[in-house]
mmCIF file of C-alpha atoms in Angstrom:
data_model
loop_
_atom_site.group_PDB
_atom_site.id
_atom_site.type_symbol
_atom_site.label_atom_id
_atom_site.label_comp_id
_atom_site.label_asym_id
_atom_site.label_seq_id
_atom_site.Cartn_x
_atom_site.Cartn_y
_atom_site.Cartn_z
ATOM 1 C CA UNK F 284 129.597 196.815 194.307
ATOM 2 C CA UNK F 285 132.704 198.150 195.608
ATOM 3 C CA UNK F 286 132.836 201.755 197.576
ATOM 4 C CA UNK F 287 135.073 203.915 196.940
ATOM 5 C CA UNK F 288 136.987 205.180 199.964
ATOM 6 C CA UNK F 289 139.401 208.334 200.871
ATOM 7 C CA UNK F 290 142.061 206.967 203.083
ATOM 8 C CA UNK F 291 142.733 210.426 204.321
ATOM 9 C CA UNK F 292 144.367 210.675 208.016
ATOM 10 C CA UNK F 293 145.795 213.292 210.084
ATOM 11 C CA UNK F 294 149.442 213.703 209.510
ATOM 12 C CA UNK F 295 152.433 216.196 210.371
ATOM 13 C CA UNK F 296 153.811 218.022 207.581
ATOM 14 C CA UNK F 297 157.200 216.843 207.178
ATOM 15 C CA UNK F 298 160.063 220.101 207.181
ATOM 16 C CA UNK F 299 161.759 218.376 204.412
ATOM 17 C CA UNK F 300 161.251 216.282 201.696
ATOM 18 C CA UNK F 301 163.479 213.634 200.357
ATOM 19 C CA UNK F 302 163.229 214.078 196.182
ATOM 20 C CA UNK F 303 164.483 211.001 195.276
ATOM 21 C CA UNK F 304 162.202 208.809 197.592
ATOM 22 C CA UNK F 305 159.183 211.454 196.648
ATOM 23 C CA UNK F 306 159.989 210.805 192.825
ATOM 24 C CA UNK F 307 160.404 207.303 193.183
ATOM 25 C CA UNK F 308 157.230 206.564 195.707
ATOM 26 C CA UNK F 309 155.315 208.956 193.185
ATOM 27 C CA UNK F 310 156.385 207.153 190.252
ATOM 28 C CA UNK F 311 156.260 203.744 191.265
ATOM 29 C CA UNK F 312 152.910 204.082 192.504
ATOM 30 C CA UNK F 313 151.597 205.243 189.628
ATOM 31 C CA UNK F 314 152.905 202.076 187.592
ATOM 32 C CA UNK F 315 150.345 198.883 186.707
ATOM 33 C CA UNK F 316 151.461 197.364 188.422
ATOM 34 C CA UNK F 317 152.171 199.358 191.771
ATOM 35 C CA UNK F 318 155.704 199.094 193.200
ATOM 36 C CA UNK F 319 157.806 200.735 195.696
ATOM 37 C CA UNK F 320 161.806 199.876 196.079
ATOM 38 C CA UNK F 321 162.771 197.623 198.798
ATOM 39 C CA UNK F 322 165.297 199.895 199.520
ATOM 40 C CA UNK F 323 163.181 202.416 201.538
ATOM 41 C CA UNK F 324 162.555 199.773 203.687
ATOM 42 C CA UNK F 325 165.226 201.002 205.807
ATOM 43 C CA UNK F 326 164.962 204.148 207.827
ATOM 44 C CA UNK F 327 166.160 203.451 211.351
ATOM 45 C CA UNK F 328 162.782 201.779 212.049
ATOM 46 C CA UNK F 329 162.987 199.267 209.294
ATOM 47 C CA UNK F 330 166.670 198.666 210.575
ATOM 48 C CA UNK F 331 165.202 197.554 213.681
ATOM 49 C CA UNK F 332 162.351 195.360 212.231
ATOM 50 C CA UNK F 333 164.931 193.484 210.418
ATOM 51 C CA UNK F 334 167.445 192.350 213.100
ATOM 52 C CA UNK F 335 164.705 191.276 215.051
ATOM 53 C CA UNK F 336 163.406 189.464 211.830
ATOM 54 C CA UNK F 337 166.819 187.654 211.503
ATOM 55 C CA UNK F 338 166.140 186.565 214.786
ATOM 56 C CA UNK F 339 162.983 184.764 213.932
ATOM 57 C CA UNK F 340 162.785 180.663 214.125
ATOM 58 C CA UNK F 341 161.581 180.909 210.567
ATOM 59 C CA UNK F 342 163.592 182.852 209.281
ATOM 60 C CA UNK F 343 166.728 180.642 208.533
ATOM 61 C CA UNK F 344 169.035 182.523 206.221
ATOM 62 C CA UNK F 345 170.621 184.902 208.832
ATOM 63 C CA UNK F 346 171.511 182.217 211.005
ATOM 64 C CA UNK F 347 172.760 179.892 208.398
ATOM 65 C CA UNK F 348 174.739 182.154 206.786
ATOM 66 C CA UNK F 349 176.162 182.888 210.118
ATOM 67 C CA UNK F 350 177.069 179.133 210.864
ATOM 68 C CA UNK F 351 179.004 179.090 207.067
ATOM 69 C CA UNK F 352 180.710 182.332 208.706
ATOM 70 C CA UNK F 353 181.580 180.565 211.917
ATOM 71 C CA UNK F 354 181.950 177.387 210.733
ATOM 72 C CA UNK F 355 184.506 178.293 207.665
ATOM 73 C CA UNK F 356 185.364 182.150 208.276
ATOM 74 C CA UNK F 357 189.263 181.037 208.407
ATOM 75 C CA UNK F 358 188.926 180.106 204.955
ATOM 76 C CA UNK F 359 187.085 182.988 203.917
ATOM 77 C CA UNK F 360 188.922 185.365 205.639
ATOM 78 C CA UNK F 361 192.421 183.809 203.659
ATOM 79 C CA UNK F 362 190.969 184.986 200.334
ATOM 80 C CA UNK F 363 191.034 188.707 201.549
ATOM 81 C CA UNK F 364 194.204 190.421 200.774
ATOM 82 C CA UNK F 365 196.317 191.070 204.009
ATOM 83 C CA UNK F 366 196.069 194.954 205.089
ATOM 84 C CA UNK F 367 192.581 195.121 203.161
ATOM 85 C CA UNK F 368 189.532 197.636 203.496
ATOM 86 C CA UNK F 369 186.739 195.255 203.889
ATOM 87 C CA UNK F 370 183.786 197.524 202.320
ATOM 88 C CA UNK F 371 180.372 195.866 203.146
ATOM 89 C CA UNK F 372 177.305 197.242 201.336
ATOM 90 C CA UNK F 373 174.363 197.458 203.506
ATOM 91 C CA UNK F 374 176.307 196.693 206.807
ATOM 92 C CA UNK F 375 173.159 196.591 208.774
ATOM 93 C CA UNK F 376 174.135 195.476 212.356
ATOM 94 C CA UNK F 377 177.928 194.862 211.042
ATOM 95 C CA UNK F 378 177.011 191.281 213.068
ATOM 96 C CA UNK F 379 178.621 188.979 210.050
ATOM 97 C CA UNK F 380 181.380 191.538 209.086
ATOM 98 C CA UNK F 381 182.485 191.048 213.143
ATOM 99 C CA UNK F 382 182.896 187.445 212.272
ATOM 100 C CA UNK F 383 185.731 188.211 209.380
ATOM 101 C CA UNK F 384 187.688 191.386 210.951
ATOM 102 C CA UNK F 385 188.110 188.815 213.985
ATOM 103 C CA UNK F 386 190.841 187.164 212.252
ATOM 104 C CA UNK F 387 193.190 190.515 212.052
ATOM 105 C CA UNK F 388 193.392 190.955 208.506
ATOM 106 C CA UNK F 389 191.731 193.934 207.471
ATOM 107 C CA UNK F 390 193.301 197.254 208.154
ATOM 108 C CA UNK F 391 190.293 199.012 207.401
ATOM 109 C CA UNK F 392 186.485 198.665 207.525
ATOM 110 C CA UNK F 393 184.399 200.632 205.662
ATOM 111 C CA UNK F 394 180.441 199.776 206.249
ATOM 112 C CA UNK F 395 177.977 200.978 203.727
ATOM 113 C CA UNK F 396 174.502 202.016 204.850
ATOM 114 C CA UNK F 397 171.665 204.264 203.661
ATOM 115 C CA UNK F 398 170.494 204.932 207.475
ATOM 116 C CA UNK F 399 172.856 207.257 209.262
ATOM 117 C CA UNK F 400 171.543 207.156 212.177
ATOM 118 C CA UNK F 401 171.607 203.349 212.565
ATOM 119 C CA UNK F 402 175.016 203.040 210.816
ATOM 120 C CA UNK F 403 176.915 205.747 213.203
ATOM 121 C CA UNK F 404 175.457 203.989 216.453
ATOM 122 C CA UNK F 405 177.304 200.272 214.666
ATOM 123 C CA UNK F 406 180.266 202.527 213.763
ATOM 124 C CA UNK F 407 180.826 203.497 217.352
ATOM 125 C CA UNK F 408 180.210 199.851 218.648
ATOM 126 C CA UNK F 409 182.615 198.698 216.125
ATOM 127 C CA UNK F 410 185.646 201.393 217.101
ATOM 128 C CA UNK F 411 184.734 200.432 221.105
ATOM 129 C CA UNK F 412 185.251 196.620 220.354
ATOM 130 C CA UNK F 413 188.081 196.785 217.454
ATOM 131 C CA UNK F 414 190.158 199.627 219.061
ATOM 132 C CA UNK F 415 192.824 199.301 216.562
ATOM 133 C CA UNK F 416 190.792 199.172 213.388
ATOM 134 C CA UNK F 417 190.072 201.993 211.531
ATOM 135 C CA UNK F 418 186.385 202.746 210.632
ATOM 136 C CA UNK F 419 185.421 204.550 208.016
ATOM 137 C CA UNK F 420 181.259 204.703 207.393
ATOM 138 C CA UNK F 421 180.027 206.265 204.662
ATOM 139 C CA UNK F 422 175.943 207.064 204.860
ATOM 140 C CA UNK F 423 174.969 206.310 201.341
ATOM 141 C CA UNK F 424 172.691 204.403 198.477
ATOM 142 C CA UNK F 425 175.197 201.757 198.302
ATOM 143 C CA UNK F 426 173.450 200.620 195.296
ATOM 144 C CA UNK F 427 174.634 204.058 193.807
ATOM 145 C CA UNK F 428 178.459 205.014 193.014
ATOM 146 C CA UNK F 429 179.785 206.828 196.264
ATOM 147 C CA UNK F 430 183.601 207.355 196.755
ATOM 148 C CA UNK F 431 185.970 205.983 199.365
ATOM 149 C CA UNK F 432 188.252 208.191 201.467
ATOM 150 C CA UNK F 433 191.343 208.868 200.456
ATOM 151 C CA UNK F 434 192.787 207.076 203.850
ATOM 152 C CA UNK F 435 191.345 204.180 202.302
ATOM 153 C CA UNK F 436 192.727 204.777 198.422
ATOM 154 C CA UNK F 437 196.324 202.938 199.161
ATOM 155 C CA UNK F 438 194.809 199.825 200.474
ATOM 156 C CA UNK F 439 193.817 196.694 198.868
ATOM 157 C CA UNK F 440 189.729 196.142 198.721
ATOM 158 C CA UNK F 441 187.416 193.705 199.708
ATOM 159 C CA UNK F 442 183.638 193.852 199.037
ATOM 160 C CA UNK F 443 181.168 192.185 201.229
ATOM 161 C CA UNK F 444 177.630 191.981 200.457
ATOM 162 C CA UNK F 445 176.259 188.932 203.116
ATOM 163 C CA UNK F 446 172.851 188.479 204.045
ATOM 164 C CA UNK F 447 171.117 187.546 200.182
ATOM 165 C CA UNK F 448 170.638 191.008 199.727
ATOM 166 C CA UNK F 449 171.812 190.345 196.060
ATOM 167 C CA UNK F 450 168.519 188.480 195.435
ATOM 168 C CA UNK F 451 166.301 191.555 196.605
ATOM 169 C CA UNK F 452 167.688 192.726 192.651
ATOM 170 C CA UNK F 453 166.237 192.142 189.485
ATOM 171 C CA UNK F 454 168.776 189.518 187.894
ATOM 172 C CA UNK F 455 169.879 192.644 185.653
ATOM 173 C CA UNK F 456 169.682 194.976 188.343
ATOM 174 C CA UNK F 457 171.967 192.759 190.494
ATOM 175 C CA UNK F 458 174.455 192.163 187.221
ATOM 176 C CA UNK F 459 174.347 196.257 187.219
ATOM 177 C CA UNK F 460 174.902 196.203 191.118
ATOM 178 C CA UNK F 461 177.792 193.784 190.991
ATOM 179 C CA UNK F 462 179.512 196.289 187.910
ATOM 180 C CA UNK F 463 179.278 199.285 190.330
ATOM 181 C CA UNK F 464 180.873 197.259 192.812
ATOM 182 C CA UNK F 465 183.441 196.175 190.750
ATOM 183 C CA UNK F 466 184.477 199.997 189.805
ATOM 184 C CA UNK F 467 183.921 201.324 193.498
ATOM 185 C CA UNK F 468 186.362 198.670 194.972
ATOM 186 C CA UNK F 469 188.863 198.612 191.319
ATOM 187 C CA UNK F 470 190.455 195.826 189.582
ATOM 188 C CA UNK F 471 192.385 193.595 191.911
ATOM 189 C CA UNK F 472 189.362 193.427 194.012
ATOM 190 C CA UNK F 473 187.912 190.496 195.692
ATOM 191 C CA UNK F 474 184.077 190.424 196.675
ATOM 192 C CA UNK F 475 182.575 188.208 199.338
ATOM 193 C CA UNK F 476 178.803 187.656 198.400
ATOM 194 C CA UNK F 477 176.037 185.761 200.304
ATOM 195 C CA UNK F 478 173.454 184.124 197.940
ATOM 196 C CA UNK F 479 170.329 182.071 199.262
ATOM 197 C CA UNK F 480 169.455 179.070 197.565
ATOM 198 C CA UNK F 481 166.401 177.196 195.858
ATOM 199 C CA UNK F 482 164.597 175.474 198.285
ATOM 200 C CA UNK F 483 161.120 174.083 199.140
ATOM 201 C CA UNK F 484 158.290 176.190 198.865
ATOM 202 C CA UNK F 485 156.942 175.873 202.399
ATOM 203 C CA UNK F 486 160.104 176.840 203.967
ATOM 204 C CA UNK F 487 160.640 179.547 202.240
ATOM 205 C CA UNK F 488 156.631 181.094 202.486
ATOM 206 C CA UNK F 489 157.171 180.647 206.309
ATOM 207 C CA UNK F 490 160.491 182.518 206.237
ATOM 208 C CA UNK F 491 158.622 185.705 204.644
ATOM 209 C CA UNK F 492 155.568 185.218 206.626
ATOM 210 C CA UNK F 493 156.472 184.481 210.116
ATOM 211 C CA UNK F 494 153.882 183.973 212.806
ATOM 212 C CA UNK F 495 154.758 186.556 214.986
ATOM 213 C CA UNK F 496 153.851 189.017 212.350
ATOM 214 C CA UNK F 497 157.178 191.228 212.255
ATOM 215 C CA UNK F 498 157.518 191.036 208.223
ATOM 216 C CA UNK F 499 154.177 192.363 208.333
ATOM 217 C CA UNK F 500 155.219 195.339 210.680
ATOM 218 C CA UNK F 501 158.763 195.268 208.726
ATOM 219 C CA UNK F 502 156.885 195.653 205.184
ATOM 220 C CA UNK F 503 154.039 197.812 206.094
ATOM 221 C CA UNK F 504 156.871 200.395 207.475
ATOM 222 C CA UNK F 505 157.556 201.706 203.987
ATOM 223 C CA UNK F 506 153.831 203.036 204.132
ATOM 224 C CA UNK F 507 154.948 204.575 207.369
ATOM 225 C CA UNK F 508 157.584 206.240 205.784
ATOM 226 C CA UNK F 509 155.617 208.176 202.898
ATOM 227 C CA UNK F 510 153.373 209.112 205.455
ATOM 228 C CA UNK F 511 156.449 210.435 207.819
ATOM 229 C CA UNK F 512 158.336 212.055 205.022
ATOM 230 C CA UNK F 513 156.367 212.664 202.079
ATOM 231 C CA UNK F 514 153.370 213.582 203.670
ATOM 232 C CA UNK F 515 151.299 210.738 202.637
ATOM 233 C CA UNK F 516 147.551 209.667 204.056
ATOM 234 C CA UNK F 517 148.105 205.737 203.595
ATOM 235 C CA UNK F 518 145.778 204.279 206.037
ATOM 236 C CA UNK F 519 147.794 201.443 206.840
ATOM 237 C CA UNK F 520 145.172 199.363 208.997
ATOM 238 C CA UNK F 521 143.585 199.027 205.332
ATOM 239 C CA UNK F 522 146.719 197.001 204.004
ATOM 240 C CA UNK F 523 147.779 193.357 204.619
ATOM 241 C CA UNK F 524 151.118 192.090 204.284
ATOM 242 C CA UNK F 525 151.238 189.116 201.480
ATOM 243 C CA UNK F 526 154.396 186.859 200.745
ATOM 244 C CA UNK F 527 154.382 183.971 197.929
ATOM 245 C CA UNK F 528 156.808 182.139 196.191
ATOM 246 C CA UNK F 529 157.237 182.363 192.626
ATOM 247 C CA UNK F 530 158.591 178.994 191.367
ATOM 248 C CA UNK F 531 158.860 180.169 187.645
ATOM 249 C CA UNK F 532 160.657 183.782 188.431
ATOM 250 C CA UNK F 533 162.853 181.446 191.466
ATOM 251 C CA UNK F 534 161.736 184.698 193.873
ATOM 252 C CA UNK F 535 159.746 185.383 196.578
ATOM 253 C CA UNK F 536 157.440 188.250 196.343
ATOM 254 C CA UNK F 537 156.144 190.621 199.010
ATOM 255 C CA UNK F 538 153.103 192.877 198.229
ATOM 256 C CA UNK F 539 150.997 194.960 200.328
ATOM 257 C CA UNK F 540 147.583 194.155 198.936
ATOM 258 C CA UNK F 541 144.890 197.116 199.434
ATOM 259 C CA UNK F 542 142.010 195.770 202.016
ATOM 260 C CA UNK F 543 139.190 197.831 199.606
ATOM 261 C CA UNK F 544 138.718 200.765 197.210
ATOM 262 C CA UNK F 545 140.506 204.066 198.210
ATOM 263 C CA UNK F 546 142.051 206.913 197.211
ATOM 264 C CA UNK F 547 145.486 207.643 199.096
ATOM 265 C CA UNK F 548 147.219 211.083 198.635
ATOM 266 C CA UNK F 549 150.844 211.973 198.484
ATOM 267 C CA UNK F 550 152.124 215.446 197.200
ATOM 268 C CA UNK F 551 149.098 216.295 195.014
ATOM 269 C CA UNK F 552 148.758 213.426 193.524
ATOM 270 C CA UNK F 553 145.705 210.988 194.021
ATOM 271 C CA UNK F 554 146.173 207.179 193.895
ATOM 272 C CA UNK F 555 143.263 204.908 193.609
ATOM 273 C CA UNK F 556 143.677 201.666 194.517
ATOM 274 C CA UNK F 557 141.191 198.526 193.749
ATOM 275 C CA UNK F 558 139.833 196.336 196.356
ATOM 276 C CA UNK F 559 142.732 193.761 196.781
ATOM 277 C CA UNK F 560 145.282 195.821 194.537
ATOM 278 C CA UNK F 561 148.752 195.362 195.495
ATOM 279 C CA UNK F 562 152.148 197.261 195.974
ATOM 280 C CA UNK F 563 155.130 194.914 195.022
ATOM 281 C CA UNK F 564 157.610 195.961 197.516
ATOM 282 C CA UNK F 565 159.983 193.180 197.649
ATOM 283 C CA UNK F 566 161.258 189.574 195.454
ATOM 284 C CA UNK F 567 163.648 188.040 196.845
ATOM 285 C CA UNK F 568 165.843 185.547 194.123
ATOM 286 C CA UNK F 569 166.869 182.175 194.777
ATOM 287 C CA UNK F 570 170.007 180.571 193.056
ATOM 288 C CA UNK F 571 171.262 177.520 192.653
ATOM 289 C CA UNK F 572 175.309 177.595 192.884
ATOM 290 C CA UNK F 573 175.814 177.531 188.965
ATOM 291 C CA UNK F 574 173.313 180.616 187.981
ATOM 292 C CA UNK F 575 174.891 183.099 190.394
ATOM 293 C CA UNK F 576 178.087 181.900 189.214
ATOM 294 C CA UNK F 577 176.655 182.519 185.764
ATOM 295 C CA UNK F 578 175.206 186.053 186.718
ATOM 296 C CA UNK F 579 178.627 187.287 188.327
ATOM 297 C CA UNK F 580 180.868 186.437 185.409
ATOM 298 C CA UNK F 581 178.549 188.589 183.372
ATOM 299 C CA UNK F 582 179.247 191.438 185.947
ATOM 300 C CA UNK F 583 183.182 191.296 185.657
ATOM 301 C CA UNK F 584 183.591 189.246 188.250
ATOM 302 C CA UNK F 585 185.177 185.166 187.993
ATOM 303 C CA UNK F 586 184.180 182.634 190.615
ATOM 304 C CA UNK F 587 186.609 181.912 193.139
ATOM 305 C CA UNK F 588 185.562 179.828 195.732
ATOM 306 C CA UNK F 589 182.008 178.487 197.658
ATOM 307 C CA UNK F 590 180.944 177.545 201.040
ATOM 308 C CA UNK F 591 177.590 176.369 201.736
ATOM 309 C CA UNK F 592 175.616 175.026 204.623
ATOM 310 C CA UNK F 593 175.177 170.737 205.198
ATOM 311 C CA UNK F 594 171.721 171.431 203.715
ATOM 312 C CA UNK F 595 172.322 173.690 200.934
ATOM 313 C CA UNK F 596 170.127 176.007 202.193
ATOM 314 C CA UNK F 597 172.830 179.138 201.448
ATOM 315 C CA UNK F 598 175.751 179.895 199.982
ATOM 316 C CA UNK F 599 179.092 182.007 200.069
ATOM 317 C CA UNK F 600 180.836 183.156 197.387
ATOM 318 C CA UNK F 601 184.266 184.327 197.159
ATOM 319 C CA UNK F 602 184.686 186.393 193.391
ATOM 320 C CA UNK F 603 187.595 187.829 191.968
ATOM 321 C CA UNK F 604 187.632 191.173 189.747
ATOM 322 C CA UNK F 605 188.163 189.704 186.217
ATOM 323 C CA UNK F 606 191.062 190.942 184.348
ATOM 324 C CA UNK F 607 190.157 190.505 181.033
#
């Protein structure tokens, strides 16, 4: 017999509260099954976690997606107009965008990230080493609509999305991501996408689960974050972090999976969990060249060009705004 238990702890009230994240944290926790989006993963805490997850011996796609950059960037770099704004949704640590505004053809960088805090501090890196590029960041939902400045309206556009972030979509909600894309950056766009590929099973469980236990610290921050901001009571020590591949779906799945019965409590609402009840806070998709392919010319866009890895381990797609 299971006992019920309040997960109750002492928290600061937060001065304000974030409706968006509160309606989406209340909703999706309310769902069968429980859910929270992937994208709250990244206050400036969860910005952190990551690079030093990229960093990881297991985890393999930063630093093979970096090699493609290295290795064939020249090439990559060609298919941007000359003069472009290179707009990267997500920029993170702008570490891969570094690799294509090295070969002088952008006249304008524009990174895209839903932590201010971490995106000014890469903004002001960015101006210190690229004195002569202009940099433009805009602190938004880049999975959203936002508008570009009007400095950047005359130029041509690139789009770069690196890192596999596409797969962290649904395969309609990336389809709706690569649309917005396609109307943010307008029709003679180009739009540089990094895609991880279908591999075996062990390497990619060990990528999501690494030994040192930073996904675990990386995934368990969202809970952090409802506490911080929504003034939540998750008792964190009472969740595990859990990553498994799902051969049929081609994703990997993270879940936080509920250690025993309790009751957590976030803005008057109760929320029972079961004893070893999970919150699905992540799947990361795996293509194979010809089904991203597939997936982009339903979003507007037509295949250009690809550049993978000796192993086919990633990929690199260059896609051009279809006319038609």
């Amino acid at each position: 017999m299971s006992i019920h238990v309040s997960a109750r702890a002492e928290r600061c009230e937060p001065t304000h509260i974030d409706p968006v994240f509160a309606r989406d944290a209340i909703l999706g926790l309310n769902q069968q099954p429980k859910k929270l989006s992937p994208k709250y993963f990244y206050d400036e805490t969860g910005s952190d976690l990551f690079e030093e997850i990229t960093r990881l011996p297991e985890y393999y796609p930063t630093r093979t997606e970096l090699g493609i950059l290295r290795e064939r960037g020249r090439e990559i770099a060609a298919t941007i107009p000359e003069n472009a704004a290179l707009v990267e949704f997500g920029a993170g640590a702008t570490t891969k965008a570094r690799l294509l505004l090295a070969h002088d053809r952008i006249g304008a960088y524009v990174p895209v990230d839903i932590s201010g805090a971490f995106l000014a501090r890469q903004a002001d890196a960015l101006r210190r080493d690229f004195p002569h590029l202009a940099v433009h960041p805009v602190a938004a939902d880049f999975t959203r609509p936002f508008s570009l400045s009007n400095e950047i309206a005359p130029l041509p556009k690139a789009g770069f999305f690196p890192g596999s972030t596409i797969g962290n979509f649904e395969p309609e909600e990336a389809c709706a991501f690569l649309r917005t894309a396609r109307s943010i950056l307008g029709p003679d766009a180009i739009l540089i996408v990094g895609v991880d590929l279908e591999k075996d099973d062990r390497v990619l469980q060990a990528a999501y689960d690494d030994d040192a236990g930073v996904t675990s610290r990386f995934n368990k921050n969202i809970l952090s974050r409802i506490n911080g901001e929504l003034a939540g009571d998750f008792n964190i020590s009472r969740f595990a972090h859990r990553a498994v591949y799902n051969r049929t779906s081609h994703r990997i799945e993270m879940h936080l999976v509920s250690q025993d019965a309790q009751t957590v409590h976030l803005l008057g609402h109760d929320i029972a969990f079961r004893a070893g009840e999970s919150i699905h806070t992540e799947s990361s998709y795996k293509y194979s060249v010809a089904r991203f392919q597939d997936l982009a010319r339903r979003a507007g866009w037509m295949p250009d060009k690809v550049w993978t890895d000796a192993r086919d381990m990633f990929s690199v797609h260059a896609l051009r705004a279809d006319l038609a």
